[in-house]
Structure formats: C-alpha cells, structure tokens
C-alpha cells in the first residue's frame, strides 16, 4: 500500500500542476478526493492492512492527503491569477505616482539668471569656501576695519595662507568680484551674475545660516550711475511686474563709492504709501520696500583685480535670493526657516 500511495501522490501532483482552468481542477479534485475518487478508494484499503503497519500507514495517508490538498489550493490561486490578467483593462488610466517640483529657491535662481542673461550677463559661481582675501581684503575691507563685523563669518579649521589669510565660508557673493576680474585676465568688459550659497552664523525667524545671494558686476569704460539705475529698473519690471521701479537711497559699503540701498515701489500702493481710500498702506514704508545693496565699484576693488580705475569704472549689486523672492510672491513668511525645513505641506504650495 505504501508503494501505491507514493504512485498516487506523484501522479496526482503532476495532474494538478497541469490543470489550467477551474472546471478541470474541480474534476481532478473529485477524481482524487471525491466519494469514489482514487485516493478515497485507496484509503478504504487501510482497514485490510496488518495491524502492526496501520499506525505508520495512517500517518502516511494523512501526509499525502495534505500535500494533495495544498497543491489543489495553490493551483486554484494560480488559475485565479491567470484570470486576473484576462480581465485586466490595460487601456485604463494608471495610478500616477506623486510628482515633485523644483524648490522655490531654485525656481527663483533660474528666473533671476534668465533675466540677467537677456541683457548680456554671464552666470558664474565661485567657491563657497574661499580665502579671506577674496571675501574681504580685495573688497577694501582690511582686517581691522569695523565694517567687517557686519559680515559675521564662519572660519574653517585649515591652512592659512600668508598672502590670502584664513579660509571662510563665504558670507556674501561679493568674493566673486575680484575672482571674475581674474577669470577674464583683468580685461573688461565684465558683466557677471554670481549666484551662490552664503553663510553667516545667524538662526532666527528672519535668518538662516545658509542662504543665497545674487551678485552683479559690470565693469567697462564709461560706466556710470545711470547704467546701475537702468539695470535695477529693468530687473524690477521683469521680475516684479511692469508697474514697478526702483530708487537709489544713499548708504555705505566699503567696496562701493558711492553706495546705495535699492528700494522698489510697493506692489500694493505703487509707491504712494496710501491706499485708494486714503488709509496708510500696511505693506510698505511710505510706498517703498528695501531690496538690497549696490553702488559704483570702489577704485581699490578695481586695483585689487588689476584693472586701472582711471580707464574703467563699474557698478555692483548684491541681494538676497530668498528675500527678493518673498517680496515678489507676496508670501508673508513669518519664519524664513520654513524654506529649509523640508515640510512638504509648505513646499507643495509653490
Ligand atoms: N555684499 C553685501 C552684503 O552681503 C551686499 C552688496 C552691497 C553687494 C553692495 C554689492 C554692493 O555688490 O555693491 O550685504
């Protein structure tokens, strides 16, 4: 009986595996385990076996039965799977995975780059870790000068150069000015737009230790303040809208003379400081909003870049990307750190 059981086991398993539809599988089931099925008939012979063999044969019968039942179950699932493919509508629209987009700061950088490229500026990037000389000395800021305190700086543990000083995480993009003069072998014309990350050790609602600036530099013969003003107005119109214009307000920077803060007329009251109902505009100060610094390149900076200030003049500006973008979108961000906290609910809105 043992041999017969093994023979039946093998033939049953092969038969099951080759049955590919559920009606036939049902027939196979009945043919094996039904009232007069092969297996059922074999089991009936158990009572005629010698008593001593009965316990072992009994165990074997159960094992084979389990195996056959399992195989039937598995084949049933396989057939069901095949059917799934048959009714699956391959033309039905799929489930779309969520799609990401560029971070708002990247979007702003792209837009600013395109605007300046249209008037002949070349986009460059300079190192985020640079020598003190490029970040300060070359910009007319000697080590002892108090103005340098405004640019609180991260210093790098590393080699110090006898001529270039220590290494710093660039606290502004102005380090690109003399580097650009060097890249062009001290030969104007220069029309640079340098957009990179900057670092200062501040962390509060309006400061993050890593932020972005865009720095413009134009050097050529006969460059004067009207070129600076025209460029600022062009940017204001292109980036903020056609009703927008700028004004230059006297200020002080070591690397420019004269220096200015650039203001833009408020997008809500358009520079009037008052709304139509004569109430004071809440979005600006007397009609204007502060954008960033600018000025005519200081002769000492041109000299540091080995350009003769008696032949060439230039203008420069350096603004924060985050701040400029926030002013455009009218987004009243009460905490600038949101930009870098990777909260998808915030980022998805832009
Ligand atoms: N580097 C200055 C800052 O980070 C901004 C700046 C002001 C850049 C005037 C300039 C400039 O090029 O002319 O605050």
Coordinates of C-alpha atoms in Angstrom, one line a residue, residues 22-289:
X22 CA -11.0 25.7 -12.5
X23 CA -13.7 23.3 -14.0
X24 CA -11.0 20.8 -14.9
X25 CA -9.4 21.3 -11.4
X26 CA -12.7 20.5 -9.9
X27 CA -12.9 17.3 -11.9
X28 CA -9.3 16.4 -10.7
X29 CA -10.4 17.1 -7.1
X30 CA -13.4 14.8 -7.4
X31 CA -11.3 12.2 -9.2
X32 CA -8.9 12.1 -6.3
X33 CA -10.8 13.0 -3.1
X34 CA -14.5 12.6 -4.1
X35 CA -16.6 9.7 -2.8
X36 CA -15.3 7.2 -5.3
X37 CA -12.0 9.1 -6.0
X38 CA -8.7 7.3 -6.4
X39 CA -7.4 8.4 -3.1
X40 CA -10.6 7.7 -1.2
X41 CA -10.7 4.2 -2.7
X42 CA -7.1 3.6 -1.7
X43 CA -7.7 4.8 1.9
X44 CA -10.5 2.2 2.2
X45 CA -7.9 -0.5 1.8
X46 CA -6.3 0.7 5.1
X47 CA -8.6 -1.5 7.2
X48 CA -7.3 -4.6 5.5
X49 CA -3.6 -3.9 6.3
X50 CA -1.7 -5.8 9.1
X51 CA -2.4 -4.1 12.5
X52 CA 1.3 -3.5 13.1
X53 CA 1.5 -1.4 9.9
X54 CA -1.6 0.6 10.4
X55 CA -0.3 3.4 12.6
X56 CA 2.6 4.3 10.1
X57 CA 0.3 3.9 7.1
X58 CA -2.2 6.1 8.7
X59 CA 0.3 8.8 9.1
X60 CA 1.4 8.5 5.5
X61 CA -2.2 8.7 4.3
X62 CA -2.7 12.0 6.1
X63 CA 0.6 13.4 4.8
X64 CA -0.3 12.6 1.2
X65 CA -3.8 13.9 1.6
X66 CA -2.4 17.2 3.0
X67 CA 0.0 17.5 0.1
X68 CA -2.7 16.9 -2.5
X69 CA -5.0 19.4 -0.8
X70 CA -2.2 22.0 -0.6
X71 CA -1.4 21.5 -4.3
X72 CA -5.1 21.9 -5.3
X73 CA -5.3 25.1 -3.3
X74 CA -2.1 26.5 -4.8
X75 CA -3.3 25.6 -8.3
X76 CA -6.6 27.3 -7.6
X77 CA -4.8 30.5 -6.8
X78 CA -2.6 30.3 -9.9
X79 CA -5.7 29.9 -12.1
X80 CA -7.4 32.8 -10.4
X81 CA -4.2 34.9 -11.1
X82 CA -4.4 33.9 -14.8
X83 CA -8.0 35.1 -14.9
X84 CA -7.0 38.4 -13.3
X85 CA -4.7 39.0 -16.3
X86 CA -7.5 38.2 -18.7
X87 CA -10.0 40.8 -17.3
X88 CA -7.3 43.4 -16.6
X89 CA -8.1 46.5 -18.8
X90 CA -4.6 47.6 -20.0
X91 CA -6.1 50.7 -21.5
X92 CA -7.5 52.0 -18.2
X93 CA -5.6 55.0 -16.8
X94 CA -2.8 54.1 -14.4
X95 CA -2.2 55.3 -10.9
X96 CA 0.1 58.3 -11.1
X97 CA 2.9 58.5 -8.6
X98 CA 3.2 61.8 -6.9
X99 CA 5.3 64.3 -8.9
X100 CA 7.8 66.7 -7.3
X101 CA 9.0 70.0 -8.5
X102 CA 12.0 72.3 -8.1
X103 CA 12.4 74.0 -4.7
X104 CA 11.2 77.7 -4.8
X105 CA 14.7 79.0 -4.2
X106 CA 15.9 77.0 -7.3
X107 CA 13.0 78.4 -9.3
X108 CA 13.9 81.9 -8.2
X109 CA 17.6 81.4 -9.1
X110 CA 16.6 80.1 -12.6
X111 CA 14.3 83.2 -13.2
X112 CA 16.9 85.7 -12.0
X113 CA 19.6 84.1 -14.2
X114 CA 17.3 84.2 -17.3
X115 CA 16.5 87.9 -16.7
X116 CA 20.2 89.0 -16.5
X117 CA 21.2 86.7 -19.3
X118 CA 18.9 88.6 -21.6
X119 CA 20.9 91.8 -21.1
X120 CA 24.3 90.1 -21.6
X121 CA 25.3 89.0 -18.1
X122 CA 27.1 85.7 -17.7
X123 CA 26.1 83.4 -14.9
X124 CA 29.0 82.2 -12.8
X125 CA 29.6 80.6 -9.4
X126 CA 32.6 81.0 -7.2
X127 CA 33.7 78.8 -4.3
X128 CA 31.6 78.7 -1.2
X129 CA 34.8 78.2 0.8
X130 CA 37.1 81.0 -0.1
X131 CA 40.1 82.9 1.2
X132 CA 39.6 85.9 3.4
X133 CA 41.4 88.0 0.8
X134 CA 38.6 87.4 -1.8
X135 CA 35.8 87.8 0.8
X136 CA 37.2 90.9 2.5
X137 CA 40.7 92.4 1.7
X138 CA 40.2 92.6 -2.0
X139 CA 36.9 94.4 -1.3
X140 CA 38.6 97.2 0.5
X141 CA 37.9 95.7 4.0
X142 CA 41.1 95.4 5.9
X143 CA 41.2 93.1 8.9
X144 CA 40.9 95.8 11.4
X145 CA 38.0 97.6 9.8
X146 CA 34.8 97.7 11.9
X147 CA 32.7 97.2 8.8
X148 CA 33.9 93.6 8.7
X149 CA 32.0 93.0 11.9
X150 CA 28.8 93.3 9.8
X151 CA 29.8 90.1 8.0
X152 CA 29.8 87.7 10.9
X153 CA 31.7 84.8 9.5
X154 CA 32.3 81.0 9.8
X155 CA 36.0 80.3 9.7
X156 CA 37.4 77.0 8.5
X157 CA 39.9 75.0 10.5
X158 CA 42.6 74.6 7.8
X159 CA 45.7 76.0 6.4
X160 CA 46.3 79.8 6.5
X161 CA 47.9 81.5 3.5
X162 CA 50.5 84.2 4.3
X163 CA 49.0 86.3 1.5
X164 CA 45.4 85.2 1.3
X165 CA 44.7 84.7 5.0
X166 CA 42.3 82.2 6.5
X167 CA 39.6 80.2 4.8
X168 CA 36.0 81.2 5.3
X169 CA 32.5 80.1 4.3
X170 CA 31.7 83.0 2.0
X171 CA 29.5 85.4 4.0
X172 CA 28.4 87.1 0.7
X173 CA 28.7 86.7 -3.0
X174 CA 31.0 89.7 -3.4
X175 CA 34.0 87.4 -3.2
X176 CA 33.2 86.7 -6.9
X177 CA 34.0 90.3 -7.9
X178 CA 37.8 90.1 -8.0
X179 CA 37.7 86.4 -8.9
X180 CA 35.7 87.4 -12.1
X181 CA 38.3 90.1 -12.9
X182 CA 41.0 87.4 -12.6
X183 CA 39.0 84.9 -14.7
X184 CA 38.8 87.5 -17.5
X185 CA 42.5 88.2 -17.2
X186 CA 41.8 91.7 -15.9
X187 CA 40.3 92.8 -19.2
X188 CA 36.8 94.3 -19.2
X189 CA 34.1 94.3 -20.3
X190 CA 32.7 92.4 -17.4
X191 CA 29.0 91.5 -17.0
X192 CA 28.8 88.9 -14.3
X193 CA 25.9 87.5 -12.3
X194 CA 27.2 85.3 -9.5
X195 CA 24.5 83.3 -7.6
X196 CA 25.7 81.0 -4.8
X197 CA 25.1 80.0 -1.2
X198 CA 26.3 82.3 1.5
X199 CA 26.8 81.6 5.2
X200 CA 26.5 83.6 8.4
X201 CA 26.1 82.3 11.9
X202 CA 22.5 83.6 12.5
X203 CA 19.4 81.5 13.2
X204 CA 16.1 83.1 13.9
X205 CA 12.8 83.9 12.2
X206 CA 14.4 86.1 9.6
X207 CA 17.8 84.5 9.3
X208 CA 19.1 81.1 8.3
X209 CA 22.9 80.3 8.5
X210 CA 22.8 79.2 4.8
X211 CA 21.1 81.5 2.3
X212 CA 21.6 82.6 -1.3
X213 CA 22.7 85.9 -2.9
X214 CA 22.9 87.1 -6.4
X215 CA 25.8 89.5 -7.2
X216 CA 26.0 91.6 -10.3
X217 CA 29.2 93.2 -11.5
X218 CA 29.6 95.4 -14.6
X219 CA 33.0 97.0 -15.5
X220 CA 33.7 98.8 -18.7
X221 CA 34.8 102.2 -20.0
X222 CA 32.3 105.0 -19.2
X223 CA 30.0 103.0 -16.8
X224 CA 28.1 105.4 -14.5
X225 CA 25.2 105.5 -12.1
X226 CA 22.6 105.8 -14.9
X227 CA 23.6 102.3 -16.0
X228 CA 23.1 101.0 -12.5
X229 CA 19.7 102.7 -12.2
X230 CA 18.6 101.4 -15.6
X231 CA 19.7 97.8 -14.8
X232 CA 17.8 98.0 -11.4
X233 CA 14.6 99.3 -13.1
X234 CA 14.9 96.6 -15.8
X235 CA 15.1 93.9 -13.2
X236 CA 12.2 95.4 -11.2
X237 CA 10.0 95.3 -14.3
X238 CA 11.0 91.9 -15.4
X239 CA 10.9 90.2 -12.0
X240 CA 8.2 92.0 -10.2
X241 CA 5.9 93.4 -13.0
X242 CA 5.7 96.3 -15.4
X243 CA 4.4 98.9 -12.9
X244 CA 7.5 98.5 -10.7
X245 CA 10.5 100.8 -10.5
X246 CA 13.4 101.4 -8.1
X247 CA 15.0 104.2 -6.3
X248 CA 18.6 104.5 -5.0
X249 CA 19.0 105.6 -1.4
X250 CA 22.5 106.7 -0.2
X251 CA 24.2 104.1 2.0
X252 CA 27.6 102.9 2.9
X253 CA 29.6 99.8 1.8
X254 CA 33.3 99.5 1.8
X255 CA 33.5 98.1 -1.7
X256 CA 31.4 100.8 -3.5
X257 CA 31.6 104.5 -3.7
X258 CA 29.0 106.0 -3.8
X259 CA 26.9 103.2 -2.3
X260 CA 23.1 102.8 -2.3
X261 CA 20.3 100.7 -0.9
X262 CA 18.0 99.8 -3.8
X263 CA 14.3 100.2 -2.9
X264 CA 11.3 99.1 -5.0
X265 CA 8.0 100.8 -5.2
X266 CA 5.3 98.9 -3.2
X267 CA 3.3 96.5 -5.4
X268 CA 0.1 97.3 -3.4
X269 CA 0.1 101.1 -3.3
X270 CA 2.6 101.6 -6.2
X271 CA 4.8 104.0 -4.3
X272 CA 2.1 106.3 -2.9
X273 CA 2.2 105.0 0.7
X274 CA -1.6 105.3 0.7
X275 CA -4.4 103.2 -0.5
X276 CA -7.3 104.4 -2.6
X277 CA -9.4 105.2 0.5
X278 CA -6.5 107.4 1.8
X279 CA -5.6 105.0 4.5
X280 CA -1.9 104.2 5.1
X281 CA -0.6 101.2 3.1
X282 CA 0.3 98.4 5.6
X283 CA 2.6 96.6 3.2
X284 CA 5.4 99.1 2.9
X285 CA 7.1 102.1 4.4
X286 CA 5.9 105.3 2.7
X287 CA 5.5 103.5 -0.6
X288 CA 8.9 101.7 -0.8
X289 CA 10.4 98.4 0.1

